[in-house]
Amino acid sequence: MQKKSDYIFKYPPNLQELDLATMVSMYRDRGEPRKAAPGKYLACTTTHKLLKEAKWWFGLYYSQAAWDDLLTKGSEGYPLTEAEMNVFGLILASEEPPHREYVEKHIGVLPKLAYLIVNDLKQFGFILEDEHGFLRITPRGERALQGITRRLYEKRFTPEMLVAYHQTEDLKKEESHSNDQPSLF
């Protein structure tokens, strides 16, 4: 499915280079206000304007207005990325509540980051986890999911938007191609 916009928060593509303590620290500090040192300035990533104070996201700085603009409808101030969209979507699209491990493996980010994301989404009341590790989405989570999918795709959520959907499609294509080739042995 073709995206209509990429105007959302994104995790850095090279997070795997960080040790766990640094990644957790950066994850926990996202959205924190940062002040420029005396005589120095910060630059907003989206507007490129110089600022004395900005919100921080994995080494990037955003003015309050730019930060607010990146937040999606229904997110309740929580900065959502495609990874969170994939968590919500996997849970919603599953016939039975999926297990936490399955969700963490199929949201398109590092396992350690996936663990942090699922914990945060639980803490903020977007998803629920039962005593056996099965996840359910709350009405708040559904609203957040619809908000981010409308931003990215300009439509309501469908399973074709999920990373896991495309991984399954790729596996099916690989299997069909391997069946087409005659064995050399």
Short mmCIF file of C-alpha atoms in Angstrom, two decimals:
data_model
loop_
_atom_site.label_atom_id
_atom_site.label_comp_id
_atom_site.label_asym_id
_atom_site.label_seq_id
_atom_site.Cartn_x
_atom_site.Cartn_y
_atom_site.Cartn_z
CA MET A 1 0.00 0.00 0.00
CA GLN A 2 1.35 3.41 -0.98
CA LYS A 3 1.95 5.98 1.76
CA LYS A 4 0.61 9.47 1.19
CA SER A 5 2.80 11.12 3.86
CA ASP A 6 5.91 10.43 5.93
CA TYR A 7 5.27 13.29 8.34
CA ILE A 8 5.51 11.33 11.60
CA PHE A 9 8.15 10.56 14.19
CA LYS A 10 10.74 7.98 13.12
CA TYR A 11 13.24 5.91 15.05
CA PRO A 12 16.81 6.25 13.75
CA PRO A 13 17.64 3.46 11.28
CA ASN A 14 20.95 2.66 12.99
CA LEU A 15 19.75 2.12 16.57
CA GLN A 16 21.41 -1.31 16.53
CA GLU A 17 24.74 0.49 16.95
CA LEU A 18 23.77 1.60 20.46
CA ASP A 19 24.29 -0.45 23.57
CA LEU A 20 21.12 -1.29 25.50
CA ALA A 21 21.66 1.29 28.26
CA THR A 22 22.08 4.12 25.75
CA MET A 23 19.04 3.04 23.72
CA VAL A 24 16.85 2.85 26.83
CA SER A 25 18.09 6.24 27.99
CA MET A 26 17.40 7.84 24.62
CA TYR A 27 13.98 6.18 24.43
CA ARG A 28 13.03 7.40 27.90
CA ASP A 29 14.26 10.95 27.18
CA ARG A 30 12.28 11.42 23.94
CA GLY A 31 10.00 14.43 24.13
CA GLU A 32 11.96 16.02 26.95
CA PRO A 33 12.54 19.77 26.65
CA ARG A 34 16.18 20.69 26.12
CA LYS A 35 17.68 24.14 26.60
CA ALA A 36 20.56 25.43 24.55
CA ALA A 37 23.74 26.28 26.42
CA PRO A 38 24.26 30.01 27.08
CA GLY A 39 25.22 31.71 23.83
CA LYS A 40 24.23 28.62 21.78
CA TYR A 41 21.13 27.64 19.83
CA LEU A 42 19.32 24.48 18.80
CA ALA A 43 17.77 24.10 15.34
CA CYS A 44 14.32 22.66 14.69
CA THR A 45 14.54 19.60 12.45
CA THR A 46 11.42 20.49 10.46
CA THR A 47 11.40 24.30 10.36
CA HIS A 48 15.19 24.80 10.59
CA LYS A 49 14.58 27.79 12.87
CA LEU A 50 17.01 28.50 15.69
CA LEU A 51 15.63 27.93 19.19
CA LYS A 52 16.73 28.40 22.77
CA GLU A 53 14.52 25.50 23.91
CA ALA A 54 13.21 22.51 21.97
CA LYS A 55 11.80 19.00 22.40
CA TRP A 56 14.31 16.19 21.90
CA TRP A 57 13.87 13.00 19.82
CA PHE A 58 16.89 10.69 19.47
CA GLY A 59 19.31 13.55 18.87
CA LEU A 60 16.90 15.67 16.83
CA TYR A 61 15.27 18.87 18.07
CA TYR A 62 11.73 20.10 17.41
CA SER A 63 10.06 23.38 18.25
CA GLN A 64 6.92 22.94 20.34
CA ALA A 65 4.79 23.85 17.30
CA ALA A 66 6.58 21.28 15.09
CA TRP A 67 6.29 18.62 17.81
CA ASP A 68 2.56 19.27 18.17
CA ASP A 69 2.16 19.12 14.40
CA LEU A 70 3.87 15.69 14.25
CA LEU A 71 1.52 14.26 16.87
CA THR A 72 -1.33 12.39 15.22
CA LYS A 73 -5.03 12.53 16.04
CA GLY A 74 -5.96 10.22 18.88
CA SER A 75 -2.38 9.90 20.13
CA GLU A 76 -3.17 11.91 23.27
CA GLY A 77 0.25 13.53 23.08
CA TYR A 78 2.12 10.24 22.67
CA PRO A 79 4.64 10.39 19.77
CA LEU A 80 3.64 7.54 17.45
CA THR A 81 5.82 5.93 14.79
CA GLU A 82 5.18 3.14 12.31
CA ALA A 83 6.33 0.66 14.97
CA GLU A 84 3.48 1.66 17.29
CA MET A 85 1.09 1.55 14.33
CA ASN A 86 2.27 -2.01 13.68
CA VAL A 87 1.69 -3.00 17.32
CA PHE A 88 -1.86 -1.65 17.24
CA GLY A 89 -2.56 -3.09 13.80
CA LEU A 90 -1.25 -6.59 14.56
CA ILE A 91 -3.42 -6.76 17.65
CA LEU A 92 -6.50 -5.41 15.88
CA ALA A 93 -6.09 -7.57 12.75
CA SER A 94 -5.59 -10.82 14.68
CA GLU A 95 -8.59 -13.11 15.06
CA GLU A 96 -7.32 -14.17 18.49
CA PRO A 97 -5.31 -11.90 20.79
CA PRO A 98 -1.67 -12.28 19.70
CA HIS A 99 1.09 -13.12 22.13
CA ARG A 100 3.47 -10.35 23.10
CA GLU A 101 6.48 -12.19 21.64
CA TYR A 102 4.79 -12.48 18.24
CA VAL A 103 3.94 -8.79 18.20
CA GLU A 104 7.46 -7.76 19.26
CA LYS A 105 8.98 -9.85 16.44
CA HIS A 106 6.74 -8.42 13.72
CA ILE A 107 6.70 -4.64 14.17
CA GLY A 108 9.81 -3.87 12.17
CA VAL A 109 12.21 -2.69 14.90
CA LEU A 110 14.94 -4.19 17.07
CA PRO A 111 13.67 -6.67 19.69
CA LYS A 112 14.92 -4.50 22.59
CA LEU A 113 13.15 -1.44 21.20
CA ALA A 114 10.00 -3.50 20.53
CA TYR A 115 9.98 -4.55 24.20
CA LEU A 116 10.19 -0.89 25.31
CA ILE A 117 7.42 0.14 22.90
CA VAL A 118 5.00 -2.56 24.06
CA ASN A 119 5.66 -1.67 27.71
CA ASP A 120 5.04 2.03 27.04
CA LEU A 121 1.84 1.39 25.09
CA LYS A 122 0.59 -0.69 28.02
CA GLN A 123 1.56 1.99 30.53
CA PHE A 124 -0.28 4.67 28.53
CA GLY A 125 -3.41 2.52 28.30
CA PHE A 126 -3.35 1.93 24.54
CA ILE A 127 -3.06 -1.86 24.91
CA LEU A 128 -3.69 -4.45 27.61
CA GLU A 129 -1.67 -7.59 28.41
CA ASP A 130 -3.20 -10.53 30.28
CA GLU A 131 -1.31 -12.78 32.70
CA HIS A 132 -0.37 -15.16 29.83
CA GLY A 133 1.19 -12.42 27.66
CA PHE A 134 -1.69 -12.00 25.19
CA LEU A 135 -2.35 -8.46 24.00
CA ARG A 136 -5.59 -6.57 23.35
CA ILE A 137 -6.09 -3.08 22.00
CA THR A 138 -8.16 -0.57 23.97
CA PRO A 139 -10.55 1.99 22.44
CA ARG A 140 -7.81 4.60 23.05
CA GLY A 141 -5.40 2.42 21.07
CA GLU A 142 -7.89 2.06 18.23
CA ARG A 143 -8.30 5.86 18.03
CA ALA A 144 -4.50 6.27 18.01
CA LEU A 145 -4.19 3.63 15.26
CA GLN A 146 -6.79 5.36 13.08
CA GLY A 147 -5.06 8.71 13.62
CA ILE A 148 -1.66 7.51 12.45
CA THR A 149 -3.04 5.53 9.51
CA ARG A 150 -4.99 8.57 8.36
CA ARG A 151 -1.78 10.62 8.52
CA LEU A 152 0.28 8.05 6.62
CA TYR A 153 -2.26 6.60 4.18
CA GLU A 154 -5.19 9.06 4.33
CA LYS A 155 -7.54 6.18 5.14
CA ARG A 156 -8.67 3.92 7.95
CA PHE A 157 -6.51 0.99 9.00
CA THR A 158 -6.31 -2.13 6.82
CA PRO A 159 -3.94 -5.11 7.38
CA GLU A 160 -2.07 -4.26 4.15
CA MET A 161 -0.48 -1.36 6.05
CA LEU A 162 1.43 -3.72 8.37
CA VAL A 163 5.08 -4.71 8.07
CA ALA A 164 4.09 -8.30 8.91
CA TYR A 165 1.62 -8.37 6.00
CA HIS A 166 4.40 -7.55 3.55
CA GLN A 167 6.77 -10.06 5.16
CA THR A 168 4.12 -12.76 4.67
CA GLU A 169 3.61 -11.69 1.04
CA ASP A 170 7.38 -11.86 0.41
CA LEU A 171 7.56 -15.36 1.93
CA LYS A 172 4.70 -16.54 -0.31
CA LYS A 173 6.48 -15.14 -3.39
CA GLU A 174 9.76 -16.83 -2.41
CA GLU A 175 7.98 -20.17 -1.90
CA SER A 176 6.20 -19.93 -5.25
CA HIS A 177 9.47 -19.09 -7.03
CA SER A 178 11.31 -21.96 -5.37
CA ASN A 179 8.54 -24.36 -6.46
CA ASP A 180 8.85 -23.14 -10.08
CA GLN A 181 12.53 -24.03 -10.34
CA PRO A 182 13.39 -27.62 -11.16
CA SER A 183 15.68 -29.41 -8.76
CA LEU A 184 19.22 -30.00 -9.97
CA PHE A 185 19.59 -33.04 -7.76
#
